[in-house]
Backbone as CSV, one residue per row, in Angstrom:
resi,resn,N_x,N_y,N_z,CA_x,CA_y,CA_z,C_x,C_y,C_z
1,MET,0.825,-1.204,0.000,0.000,0.000,0.000,0.862,1.259,0.000
2,SER,1.962,1.223,-0.716,2.836,2.390,-0.776,2.251,3.453,-1.697
3,LEU,2.614,4.700,-1.431,2.150,5.836,-2.218,3.336,6.545,-2.865
4,ILE,3.056,7.222,-3.962,4.051,8.031,-4.651,3.622,9.489,-4.561
5,ASP,4.508,10.325,-4.046,4.269,11.766,-4.051,4.834,12.293,-5.364
6,THR,3.952,12.592,-6.300,4.392,12.938,-7.654,4.823,14.395,-7.810
7,HIS,4.788,15.161,-6.717,5.183,16.568,-6.845,5.451,17.149,-5.469
8,CYS,6.724,17.276,-5.111,7.068,17.935,-3.848,8.433,18.608,-3.974
9,HIS,8.648,19.591,-3.096,9.876,20.388,-3.129,10.644,20.208,-1.820
10,ILE,10.908,18.979,-1.459,11.545,18.684,-0.179,12.978,19.200,-0.105
11,TYR,13.537,19.599,-1.219,14.914,20.102,-1.256,15.013,21.593,-0.893
12,LEU,13.884,22.280,-0.733,13.914,23.712,-0.448,14.354,23.992,0.987
13,GLU,14.728,25.246,1.240,15.298,25.617,2.540,14.309,25.432,3.691
14,GLU,13.020,25.376,3.396,12.034,25.139,4.452,12.263,23.821,5.178
15,PHE,13.020,22.898,4.550,13.283,21.595,5.155,14.718,21.442,5.652
16,ASP,15.506,22.495,5.596,16.919,22.374,5.966,17.118,21.890,7.404
17,ALA,16.269,22.330,8.301,16.478,22.025,9.720,16.145,20.582,10.085
18,ASP,15.248,19.953,9.327,14.788,18.614,9.745,14.510,17.691,8.559
19,GLN,15.285,17.848,7.507,15.037,17.077,6.288,15.065,15.570,6.536
20,LYS,16.008,15.100,7.341,16.106,13.662,7.619,14.860,13.154,8.343
21,ASP,14.344,13.954,9.255,13.123,13.565,9.963,11.937,13.503,9.007
22,VAL,11.872,14.442,8.090,10.783,14.467,7.118,10.834,13.227,6.222
23,ILE,12.039,12.834,5.843,12.198,11.608,5.054,11.732,10.402,5.863
24,SER,12.107,10.346,7.125,11.701,9.238,7.995,10.180,9.172,8.123
25,HIS,9.541,10.334,8.287,8.082,10.372,8.376,7.448,9.794,7.106
26,ALA,8.016,10.161,5.976,7.478,9.669,4.704,7.602,8.149,4.595
27,LEU,8.769,7.636,4.906,8.985,6.188,4.814,8.092,5.433,5.789
28,GLU,7.904,5.991,6.985,7.023,5.360,7.970,5.572,5.326,7.492
29,ALA,5.203,6.307,6.657,3.849,6.375,6.109,3.726,5.606,4.794
30,ASN,4.765,4.828,4.449,4.795,4.036,3.212,4.776,4.899,1.948
31,ILE,5.416,6.057,2.048,5.668,6.869,0.855,7.053,6.461,0.371
32,ASP,7.115,5.724,-0.715,8.410,5.162,-1.117,9.048,5.861,-2.304
33,THR,8.367,6.887,-2.854,8.899,7.582,-4.023,8.492,9.047,-3.991
34,LEU,9.465,9.930,-4.212,9.207,11.356,-4.332,9.659,11.831,-5.704
35,LEU,8.821,12.566,-6.385,9.190,13.187,-7.653,9.356,14.680,-7.408
36,LEU,10.521,15.208,-7.793,10.884,16.570,-7.424,10.959,17.492,-8.638
37,PRO,10.033,18.430,-8.754,10.103,19.421,-9.838,11.074,20.534,-9.494
38,ASN,11.769,21.010,-10.496,12.663,22.145,-10.292,11.857,23.442,-10.328
39,VAL,12.455,24.526,-9.793,11.820,25.844,-9.828,12.536,26.752,-10.827
40,ASP,13.822,26.992,-10.597,14.603,27.845,-11.496,16.080,27.530,-11.315
41,VAL,16.948,28.365,-11.851,18.387,28.093,-11.788,18.880,27.993,-10.347
42,SER,18.306,28.785,-9.466,18.776,28.822,-8.082,18.494,27.541,-7.313
43,THR,17.585,26.702,-7.798,17.205,25.491,-7.057,17.802,24.201,-7.629
44,VAL,18.407,24.285,-8.785,18.889,23.075,-9.461,19.842,22.267,-8.591
45,ASN,20.869,22.903,-8.071,21.874,22.166,-7.300,21.286,21.532,-6.045
46,ARG,20.402,22.251,-5.382,19.736,21.695,-4.201,18.960,20.425,-4.568
47,MET,18.200,20.514,-5.631,17.368,19.389,-6.041,18.204,18.185,-6.450
48,LEU,19.202,18.410,-7.304,20.016,17.295,-7.786,20.839,16.677,-6.654
49,SER,21.291,17.493,-5.722,22.037,16.976,-4.577,21.165,16.055,-3.730
50,PHE,19.929,16.474,-3.497,19.020,15.634,-2.715,18.771,14.303,-3.425
51,CYS,18.569,14.343,-4.724,18.333,13.113,-5.485,19.564,12.219,-5.487
52,ASP,20.747,12.803,-5.566,21.982,12.022,-5.524,22.134,11.313,-4.180
53,GLN,21.686,11.964,-3.126,21.783,11.388,-1.786,20.708,10.339,-1.515
54,ASN,19.639,10.364,-2.319,18.512,9.445,-2.119,18.087,8.840,-3.457
55,PRO,18.981,8.115,-4.122,18.741,7.699,-5.511,17.588,6.716,-5.719
56,GLU,17.213,5.956,-4.693,16.109,5.002,-4.836,14.786,5.595,-4.373
57,PHE,14.837,6.839,-3.898,13.686,7.446,-3.250,13.220,8.715,-3.956
58,ALA,14.154,9.478,-4.499,13.845,10.786,-5.075,14.293,10.872,-6.524
59,PHE,13.431,11.408,-7.379,13.683,11.468,-8.810,13.406,12.885,-9.313
60,PRO,14.367,13.488,-10.033,14.241,14.895,-10.406,13.496,15.142,-11.711
61,MET,12.898,16.328,-11.781,12.391,16.894,-13.027,13.269,18.097,-13.348
62,MET,13.190,18.582,-14.559,13.940,19.789,-14.907,13.037,20.743,-15.673
63,GLY,13.000,21.997,-15.211,12.185,22.990,-15.880,12.311,24.340,-15.216
64,LEU,11.670,25.329,-15.808,11.665,26.698,-15.305,10.230,27.087,-14.974
65,HIS,9.989,27.344,-13.696,8.663,27.686,-13.190,8.195,29.020,-13.777
66,PRO,6.906,29.139,-14.113,6.430,30.370,-14.762,6.600,31.633,-13.925
67,THR,6.525,31.535,-12.594,6.669,32.743,-11.785,8.119,33.206,-11.686
68,SER,9.039,32.413,-12.220,10.451,32.823,-12.281,10.812,33.424,-13.629
69,VAL,9.841,33.538,-14.510,10.069,34.070,-15.855,9.905,35.587,-15.858
70,ASN,10.869,36.273,-16.454,10.781,37.726,-16.633,11.343,38.087,-18.006
71,LYS,11.583,39.363,-18.231,12.072,39.788,-19.550,13.439,39.205,-19.876
72,ALA,14.194,38.901,-18.854,15.538,38.340,-19.058,15.510,36.818,-18.991
73,TYR,14.445,36.232,-19.501,14.242,34.785,-19.380,15.229,33.967,-20.193
74,SER,15.722,34.518,-21.295,16.496,33.736,-22.255,17.722,33.071,-21.627
75,LYS,18.483,33.829,-20.855,19.708,33.297,-20.248,19.386,32.178,-19.276
76,GLN,18.367,32.398,-18.431,18.019,31.378,-17.442,17.486,30.112,-18.124
77,LEU,16.691,30.280,-19.161,16.152,29.124,-19.861,17.272,28.305,-20.502
78,LYS,18.264,28.975,-21.059,19.413,28.262,-21.636,20.189,27.501,-20.571
79,GLN,20.302,28.102,-19.382,20.986,27.414,-18.292,20.216,26.167,-17.878
80,ILE,18.897,26.293,-17.776,18.066,25.142,-17.430,18.213,24.048,-18.494
81,GLU,18.183,24.447,-19.740,18.307,23.482,-20.833,19.644,22.753,-20.779
82,SER,20.688,23.448,-20.335,22.019,22.833,-20.299,22.097,21.655,-19.343
83,TYR,21.157,21.574,-18.399,21.152,20.468,-17.435,20.471,19.208,-17.971
84,LEU,19.777,19.324,-19.087,18.966,18.211,-19.566,19.788,16.971,-19.911
85,ASN,21.013,17.174,-20.345,21.844,16.038,-20.736,22.819,15.606,-19.641
86,LYS,22.675,16.178,-18.444,23.628,15.875,-17.375,23.190,14.718,-16.481
87,CYS,21.902,14.381,-16.525,21.432,13.202,-15.785,20.061,12.819,-16.309
88,SER,19.488,11.781,-15.734,18.179,11.307,-16.163,17.085,12.012,-15.369
89,TYR,16.022,12.396,-16.066,14.900,13.069,-15.410,13.612,12.288,-15.626
90,CYS,12.689,12.436,-14.677,11.415,11.737,-14.798,10.375,12.583,-15.524
91,ALA,10.653,13.885,-15.694,9.700,14.762,-16.375,10.344,16.115,-16.648
92,ILE,9.665,16.904,-17.478,9.989,18.311,-17.640,9.043,19.084,-16.724
93,GLY,9.608,19.788,-15.753,8.726,20.478,-14.819,9.494,21.201,-13.729
94,GLU,8.964,22.087,-13.125,7.575,22.483,-13.189,7.461,23.642,-14.171
95,ILE,6.577,23.516,-15.143,6.451,24.522,-16.189,4.980,24.925,-16.321
96,GLY,4.738,26.025,-17.013,3.348,26.407,-17.207,3.155,27.898,-17.363
97,ILE,1.960,28.349,-17.000,1.589,29.763,-17.060,0.838,30.122,-15.780
98,ASP,1.257,31.206,-15.139,0.626,31.679,-13.902,0.261,33.142,-14.067
99,LEU,-1.044,33.415,-14.122,-1.520,34.789,-14.267,-2.183,35.290,-12.988
100,TYR,-1.989,34.552,-11.903,-2.573,34.941,-10.617,-1.767,36.050,-9.959
101,TRP,-0.464,35.842,-9.881,0.392,36.793,-9.176,0.707,38.026,-10.010
102,ASP,0.965,37.823,-11.305,1.439,38.934,-12.127,1.261,38.583,-13.596
103,LYS,0.617,39.461,-14.332,0.392,39.234,-15.764,1.399,39.974,-16.632
104,THR,2.337,40.652,-15.983,3.279,41.506,-16.708,4.033,40.757,-17.786
105,HIS,4.482,39.547,-17.462,5.338,38.800,-18.380,4.595,37.614,-19.011
106,PHE,3.334,37.809,-19.312,2.548,36.727,-19.908,3.162,36.229,-21.215
107,LYS,3.549,37.142,-22.104,4.118,36.729,-23.389,5.380,35.906,-23.184
108,GLU,6.221,36.344,-22.238,7.450,35.601,-21.949,7.129,34.224,-21.355
109,GLN,6.155,34.194,-20.434,5.753,32.912,-19.838,5.287,31.932,-20.914
110,LYS,4.491,32.409,-21.834,3.939,31.538,-22.876,5.055,31.001,-23.781
111,LYS,5.975,31.868,-24.118,7.088,31.445,-24.974,7.954,30.406,-24.267
112,VAL,8.267,30.655,-23.006,9.078,29.712,-22.219,8.346,28.387,-22.054
113,PHE,7.060,28.452,-21.778,6.249,27.243,-21.625,6.273,26.408,-22.900
114,GLU,6.073,27.041,-24.011,6.013,26.306,-25.283,7.367,25.711,-25.652
115,GLU,8.432,26.418,-25.346,9.759,25.853,-25.622,9.992,24.604,-24.771
116,GLN,9.571,24.653,-23.526,9.768,23.500,-22.648,8.830,22.343,-23.003
117,LEU,7.666,22.655,-23.516,6.795,21.594,-24.040,7.502,20.865,-25.184
118,GLN,8.204,21.627,-26.010,8.939,21.003,-27.112,10.058,20.117,-26.586
119,TRP,10.708,20.535,-25.481,11.720,19.673,-24.870,11.108,18.321,-24.524
120,SER,9.916,18.356,-23.962,9.291,17.104,-23.530,9.009,16.184,-24.713
121,ILE,8.634,16.773,-25.835,8.414,15.970,-27.038,9.737,15.402,-27.530
122,ASP,10.752,16.234,-27.589,12.065,15.806,-28.080,12.667,14.699,-27.217
123,MET,12.418,14.760,-25.906,13.007,13.795,-24.974,12.038,12.685,-24.580
124,ASN,10.819,12.743,-25.106,9.769,11.780,-24.765,9.590,11.662,-23.250
125,LEU,9.423,12.820,-22.625,9.195,12.892,-21.183,7.846,13.553,-20.903
126,PRO,7.184,13.152,-19.818,5.954,13.839,-19.434,6.256,15.249,-18.941
127,VAL,5.219,16.065,-18.853,5.361,17.414,-18.323,4.551,17.554,-17.040
128,SER,5.074,18.350,-16.122,4.338,18.708,-14.916,3.938,20.172,-15.086
129,ILE,2.629,20.395,-15.276,2.132,21.710,-15.673,1.528,22.459,-14.496
130,HIS,2.045,23.655,-14.287,1.509,24.600,-13.307,0.630,25.584,-14.055
131,THR,-0.649,25.667,-13.678,-1.521,26.651,-14.299,-2.381,27.295,-13.234
132,ARG,-2.340,28.602,-13.184,-3.164,29.333,-12.220,-3.800,30.507,-12.935
133,GLU,-5.138,30.468,-12.970,-5.918,31.458,-13.723,-5.426,31.541,-15.169
134,ALA,-5.080,30.381,-15.739,-4.512,30.390,-17.094,-4.825,29.104,-17.853
135,PHE,-5.939,28.451,-17.543,-6.242,27.208,-18.241,-6.373,27.423,-19.752
136,ALA,-7.087,28.453,-20.163,-7.283,28.692,-21.599,-5.956,28.902,-22.302
137,GLU,-5.071,29.660,-21.669,-3.768,29.942,-22.260,-2.902,28.682,-22.334
138,VAL,-2.976,27.855,-21.301,-2.215,26.602,-21.289,-2.727,25.650,-22.366
139,PHE,-4.043,25.529,-22.468,-4.604,24.663,-23.505,-4.181,25.136,-24.892
140,ASP,-4.199,26.435,-25.109,-3.792,26.994,-26.402,-2.363,26.585,-26.742
141,SER,-1.462,26.650,-25.772,-0.063,26.286,-26.020,0.086,24.796,-26.283
142,ILE,-0.657,23.985,-25.549,-0.580,22.538,-25.751,-1.000,22.166,-27.165
143,TYR,-2.089,22.735,-27.629,-2.543,22.418,-28.986,-1.596,22.995,-30.034
144,LYS,-1.017,24.141,-29.725,-0.086,24.767,-30.659,1.178,23.921,-30.831
145,VAL,1.703,23.398,-29.732,2.961,22.633,-29.790,2.722,21.205,-30.260
146,GLY,1.601,20.607,-29.832,1.316,19.252,-30.292,0.627,18.393,-29.254
147,ALA,-0.696,18.540,-29.135,-1.448,17.814,-28.114,-1.350,16.305,-28.281
148,ASP,-1.180,15.851,-29.516,-1.107,14.415,-29.775,0.240,13.821,-29.363
149,LYS,1.240,14.675,-29.128,2.576,14.199,-28.776,2.915,14.436,-27.300
150,LEU,2.121,15.237,-26.637,2.400,15.603,-25.259,1.642,14.724,-24.277
151,TYR,2.243,14.509,-23.122,1.551,13.803,-22.033,2.119,14.295,-20.708
152,GLY,1.355,14.131,-19.644,1.836,14.606,-18.358,0.728,14.825,-17.357
153,VAL,0.974,15.744,-16.423,0.082,15.967,-15.284,-0.232,17.452,-15.153
154,PHE,-1.504,17.750,-14.950,-1.891,19.084,-14.538,-1.746,19.115,-13.023
155,HIS,-0.574,19.609,-12.611,-0.210,19.643,-11.202,-1.166,20.528,-10.407
156,SER,-1.478,20.080,-9.183,-2.338,20.844,-8.266,-3.633,21.269,-8.952
157,PHE,-4.285,20.316,-9.575,-5.522,20.643,-10.292,-6.576,21.146,-9.321
158,SER,-7.146,22.281,-9.656,-8.246,22.834,-8.851,-9.242,23.542,-9.760
159,GLY,-9.333,23.072,-10.991,-10.215,23.683,-11.971,-11.669,23.297,-11.794
160,ASP,-12.513,23.825,-12.673,-13.942,23.527,-12.621,-14.297,22.447,-13.641
161,ASP,-15.594,22.204,-13.818,-16.043,21.153,-14.739,-15.597,21.426,-16.174
162,ASN,-15.602,22.685,-16.580,-15.175,23.022,-17.943,-13.696,22.714,-18.155
163,ASP,-12.879,23.034,-17.151,-11.450,22.731,-17.241,-11.242,21.220,-17.295
164,LEU,-11.976,20.508,-16.474,-11.883,19.047,-16.468,-12.262,18.482,-17.827
165,ASN,-13.312,18.985,-18.422,-13.752,18.486,-19.728,-12.672,18.690,-20.783
166,GLU,-12.001,19.833,-20.743,-10.938,20.100,-21.714,-9.744,19.166,-21.501
167,ILE,-9.403,18.923,-20.248,-8.292,18.008,-19.960,-8.646,16.597,-20.386
168,THR,-9.900,16.215,-20.201,-10.339,14.872,-20.585,-10.144,14.622,-22.077
169,LYS,-10.211,15.680,-22.870,-9.985,15.552,-24.311,-8.523,15.250,-24.629
170,LEU,-7.646,15.543,-23.669,-6.215,15.287,-23.850,-5.897,13.929,-23.237
171,SER,-5.917,12.895,-24.030,-5.838,11.530,-23.508,-4.549,11.232,-22.750
172,GLY,-3.509,12.004,-23.000,-2.233,11.723,-22.354,-2.038,12.414,-21.020
173,PHE,-3.058,13.106,-20.535,-2.872,13.903,-19.319,-3.698,13.390,-18.141
174,LYS,-3.086,13.522,-16.956,-3.759,13.182,-15.709,-3.825,14.409,-14.809
175,LEU,-4.550,14.261,-13.701,-4.729,15.344,-12.743,-3.909,15.064,-11.500
176,GLY,-3.101,16.033,-11.089,-2.360,15.922,-9.841,-3.207,16.475,-8.699
177,ILE,-3.555,15.618,-7.746,-4.451,16.005,-6.662,-3.680,16.059,-5.345
178,ASN,-3.832,17.190,-4.641,-3.125,17.368,-3.377,-4.084,17.799,-2.274
179,GLY,-3.543,18.435,-1.234,-4.332,18.780,-0.061,-5.524,19.670,-0.316
180,VAL,-5.552,20.376,-1.438,-6.682,21.249,-1.762,-7.999,20.476,-1.717
181,VAL,-7.979,19.210,-2.088,-9.210,18.421,-2.134,-9.813,18.222,-0.752
182,THR,-9.022,18.426,0.302,-9.521,18.255,1.668,-10.080,19.543,2.254
183,PHE,-9.894,20.678,1.575,-10.345,21.956,2.114,-11.873,22.040,2.095
184,LYS,-12.452,22.561,3.152,-13.908,22.639,3.261,-14.525,23.528,2.189
185,ASN,-13.812,24.564,1.779,-14.358,25.493,0.782,-13.998,25.111,-0.654
186,SER,-13.408,23.933,-0.840,-13.018,23.494,-2.175,-14.165,22.784,-2.882
187,HIS,-14.320,23.092,-4.162,-15.329,22.432,-4.986,-14.764,21.180,-5.657
188,LEU,-13.523,20.867,-5.379,-12.815,19.839,-6.130,-13.434,18.454,-5.962
189,SER,-13.947,18.163,-4.775,-14.549,16.846,-4.545,-15.679,16.574,-5.538
190,LYS,-16.506,17.584,-5.774,-17.622,17.420,-6.703,-17.134,17.311,-8.142
191,VAL,-16.128,18.099,-8.494,-15.595,18.057,-9.852,-15.017,16.679,-10.156
192,LEU,-14.289,16.099,-9.194,-13.636,14.814,-9.431,-14.630,13.670,-9.615
193,GLN,-15.836,13.843,-9.134,-16.850,12.812,-9.330,-17.186,12.610,-10.803
194,ASN,-16.766,13.573,-11.614,-17.047,13.508,-13.051,-15.898,12.934,-13.863
195,THR,-14.915,12.368,-13.179,-13.815,11.739,-13.914,-13.435,10.428,-13.238
196,ASP,-12.781,9.573,-13.988,-12.368,8.271,-13.488,-11.128,8.404,-12.616
197,ILE,-11.039,7.611,-11.569,-9.875,7.661,-10.693,-8.593,7.293,-11.432
198,ASN,-8.708,6.625,-12.558,-7.526,6.284,-13.341,-6.883,7.519,-13.980
199,ARG,-7.555,8.661,-13.883,-6.971,9.905,-14.389,-6.229,10.670,-13.301
200,LEU,-6.131,10.104,-12.095,-5.558,10.828,-10.974,-4.193,10.296,-10.555
201,VAL,-3.324,11.228,-10.152,-2.113,10.895,-9.406,-2.116,11.783,-8.163
202,LEU,-1.451,11.329,-7.109,-1.435,12.069,-5.851,-0.135,12.841,-5.686
203,GLU,-0.215,13.955,-4.970,0.959,14.806,-4.756,0.753,15.598,-3.472
204,THR,1.815,16.261,-3.009,1.668,17.173,-1.874,1.937,18.618,-2.245
205,ASP,2.876,18.869,-3.132,3.412,20.203,-3.396,4.088,20.758,-2.150
206,ALA,4.561,19.876,-1.286,5.259,20.303,-0.069,6.417,21.220,-0.434
207,PRO,6.594,22.300,0.316,6.028,22.624,1.631,4.700,23.369,1.601
208,TYR,4.049,23.427,0.444,2.817,24.198,0.296,1.581,23.308,0.371
209,LEU,0.412,23.931,0.601,-0.903,23.300,0.467,-1.098,22.062,1.344
210,ALA,-0.746,22.174,2.592,-0.946,21.053,3.516,-2.433,20.726,3.643
211,PRO,-2.755,19.446,3.665,-4.164,19.039,3.774,-4.699,19.230,5.188
212,VAL,-6.021,19.246,5.303,-6.660,19.182,6.611,-6.268,17.842,7.237
213,PRO,-5.858,17.762,8.498,-5.951,18.766,9.559,-4.679,19.600,9.738
214,TYR,-3.790,19.584,8.749,-2.519,20.316,8.867,-2.545,21.648,8.119
215,ARG,-3.703,22.019,7.595,-3.785,23.229,6.770,-3.209,24.431,7.514
216,GLY,-2.400,25.208,6.807,-1.762,26.373,7.398,-0.369,26.087,7.918
217,LYS,-0.024,24.803,8.022,1.308,24.411,8.472,2.167,24.042,7.268
218,ARG,3.439,23.829,7.508,4.312,23.367,6.432,3.886,21.964,6.009
219,ASN,3.709,21.779,4.732,3.333,20.464,4.220,4.566,19.571,4.125
220,GLU,4.353,18.252,4.132,5.442,17.305,3.934,4.883,16.043,3.297
221,PRO,5.747,15.229,2.655,5.259,14.076,1.901,4.357,13.128,2.685
222,ALA,4.620,12.924,3.975,3.813,11.992,4.768,2.336,12.385,4.802
223,TYR,2.069,13.676,4.623,0.680,14.142,4.706,-0.147,13.745,3.489
224,ILE,0.484,13.180,2.485,-0.263,12.721,1.306,-1.288,11.655,1.685
225,VAL,-1.073,11.009,2.818,-2.018,10.009,3.322,-3.411,10.619,3.470
226,LYS,-3.488,11.868,3.940,-4.782,12.522,4.129,-5.484,12.771,2.797
227,THR,-4.706,13.074,1.778,-5.280,13.244,0.442,-5.797,11.915,-0.089
228,ALA,-5.039,10.850,0.117,-5.468,9.519,-0.320,-6.756,9.105,0.393
229,GLU,-6.853,9.418,1.666,-8.065,9.083,2.423,-9.281,9.826,1.864
230,LYS,-9.082,11.086,1.476,-10.182,11.865,0.900,-10.593,11.309,-0.452
231,ILE,-9.633,10.903,-1.254,-9.950,10.300,-2.556,-10.732,9.002,-2.358
232,ALA,-10.358,8.222,-1.358,-11.091,6.986,-1.053,-12.544,7.303,-0.714
233,GLU,-12.754,8.378,0.021,-14.117,8.795,0.382,-14.909,9.220,-0.849
234,ILE,-14.290,10.007,-1.728,-14.969,10.501,-2.926,-15.413,9.362,-3.830
235,TYR,-14.542,8.367,-4.003,-14.821,7.285,-4.949,-15.384,6.033,-4.281
236,ASP,-15.631,6.120,-2.976,-16.171,4.995,-2.216,-15.307,3.746,-2.404
237,LEU,-14.004,3.929,-2.194,-13.033,2.850,-2.303,-12.274,2.733,-0.983
238,SER,-11.564,1.637,-0.809,-10.709,1.498,0.365,-9.416,2.284,0.148
239,TYR,-8.745,2.577,1.233,-7.444,3.257,1.137,-6.478,2.411,0.311
240,ALA,-6.500,1.098,0.526,-5.598,0.204,-0.209,-5.863,0.265,-1.705
241,GLU,-7.128,0.348,-2.087,-7.467,0.426,-3.514,-6.958,1.736,-4.113
242,VAL,-7.128,2.826,-3.383,-6.637,4.123,-3.870,-5.122,4.101,-4.019
243,ALA,-4.439,3.521,-3.048,-2.976,3.443,-3.111,-2.539,2.645,-4.332
244,THR,-3.176,1.528,-4.561,-2.816,0.668,-5.684,-3.068,1.351,-7.021
245,ILE,-4.240,1.956,-7.155,-4.624,2.582,-8.428,-3.747,3.792,-8.736
246,THR,-3.555,4.659,-7.749,-2.779,5.885,-8.014,-1.298,5.587,-8.210
247,GLN,-0.798,4.561,-7.539,0.593,4.165,-7.783,0.748,3.676,-9.227
248,LYS,-0.183,2.852,-9.658,-0.160,2.352,-11.037,-0.229,3.522,-12.027
249,ASN,-1.124,4.469,-11.781,-1.248,5.639,-12.654,0.065,6.415,-12.731
250,SER,0.708,6.569,-11.586,1.958,7.337,-11.523,3.079,6.646,-12.284
251,LEU,3.203,5.347,-12.096,4.284,4.613,-12.746,4.082,4.510,-14.257
252,GLU,2.824,4.499,-14.674,2.550,4.507,-16.114,2.907,5.857,-16.736
253,MET,2.749,6.905,-15.972,3.036,8.250,-16.477,4.528,8.557,-16.436
254,PHE,5.149,8.311,-15.272,6.558,8.657,-15.080,7.408,7.404,-15.283
255,ARG,7.739,7.136,-16.524,8.337,5.859,-16.901,9.815,5.750,-16.572
256,ASN,10.435,6.880,-16.259,11.893,6.878,-16.031,12.305,6.652,-14.589
257,ILE,11.355,6.336,-13.704,11.762,6.187,-12.305,12.114,4.756,-11.945
258,ASN,12.046,3.864,-12.937,12.601,2.514,-12.803,12.057,1.750,-11.590
259,LYS,10.761,1.804,-11.415,10.117,0.999,-10.380,9.058,0.141,-11.034
260,THR,8.712,-0.947,-10.387,7.704,-1.849,-10.946,6.385,-1.684,-10.228
261,ILE,5.313,-1.947,-10.952,3.969,-1.847,-10.390,3.663,-3.102,-9.568
């Protein structure tokens, strides 16, 4: 009944003081795999170092997060690209478009996103997509670059029925579900009733978005158990069934992590 956290940032400074304890908590909770998305140039070494220290447990992605994109994006994007041939990655990520915090660099975000989508096609890797108040823009880029060639996860999905319907048309994509589904004011539980559990993978986005009853605290991989319990409630399944199904979904999507179902 092991679980895979398909999206967490355990390498960030928020975990510097007790990283070993956080790893122990995860293993005790039967979390046996962490997938780590990159943020920008400043986080690469931290992420790769953590993966080197935990090679059977942690697997890196490579990408440039949309909120790190500005007018001077070209140099940073080239630096990120230079890492692609230095080791094996499980995905291109975290990439996407974020219009929640700042719309100033939308054109730059879209260009960077589309270039990284092309990387995923060239390398036959899934993508981990960050989208906030930008579903229409993200869909436009996916179809522009090649919806039939792309596959991956809409990380931290919290969209509505219309967003779900559009994602459902993209046969290669799944939904990354995290602690948001446990929030009392979230509509996500109802939205997920309209899709098959085989379209879901579980994640934490640690240190962010801790599930109830930890909401407001620093998130960590072990807390993914609460998300799995909520998914079991939504689909009227046992915890063991949710663990089995979502693990299978994750391993089918992230083929480079060299684990068996």
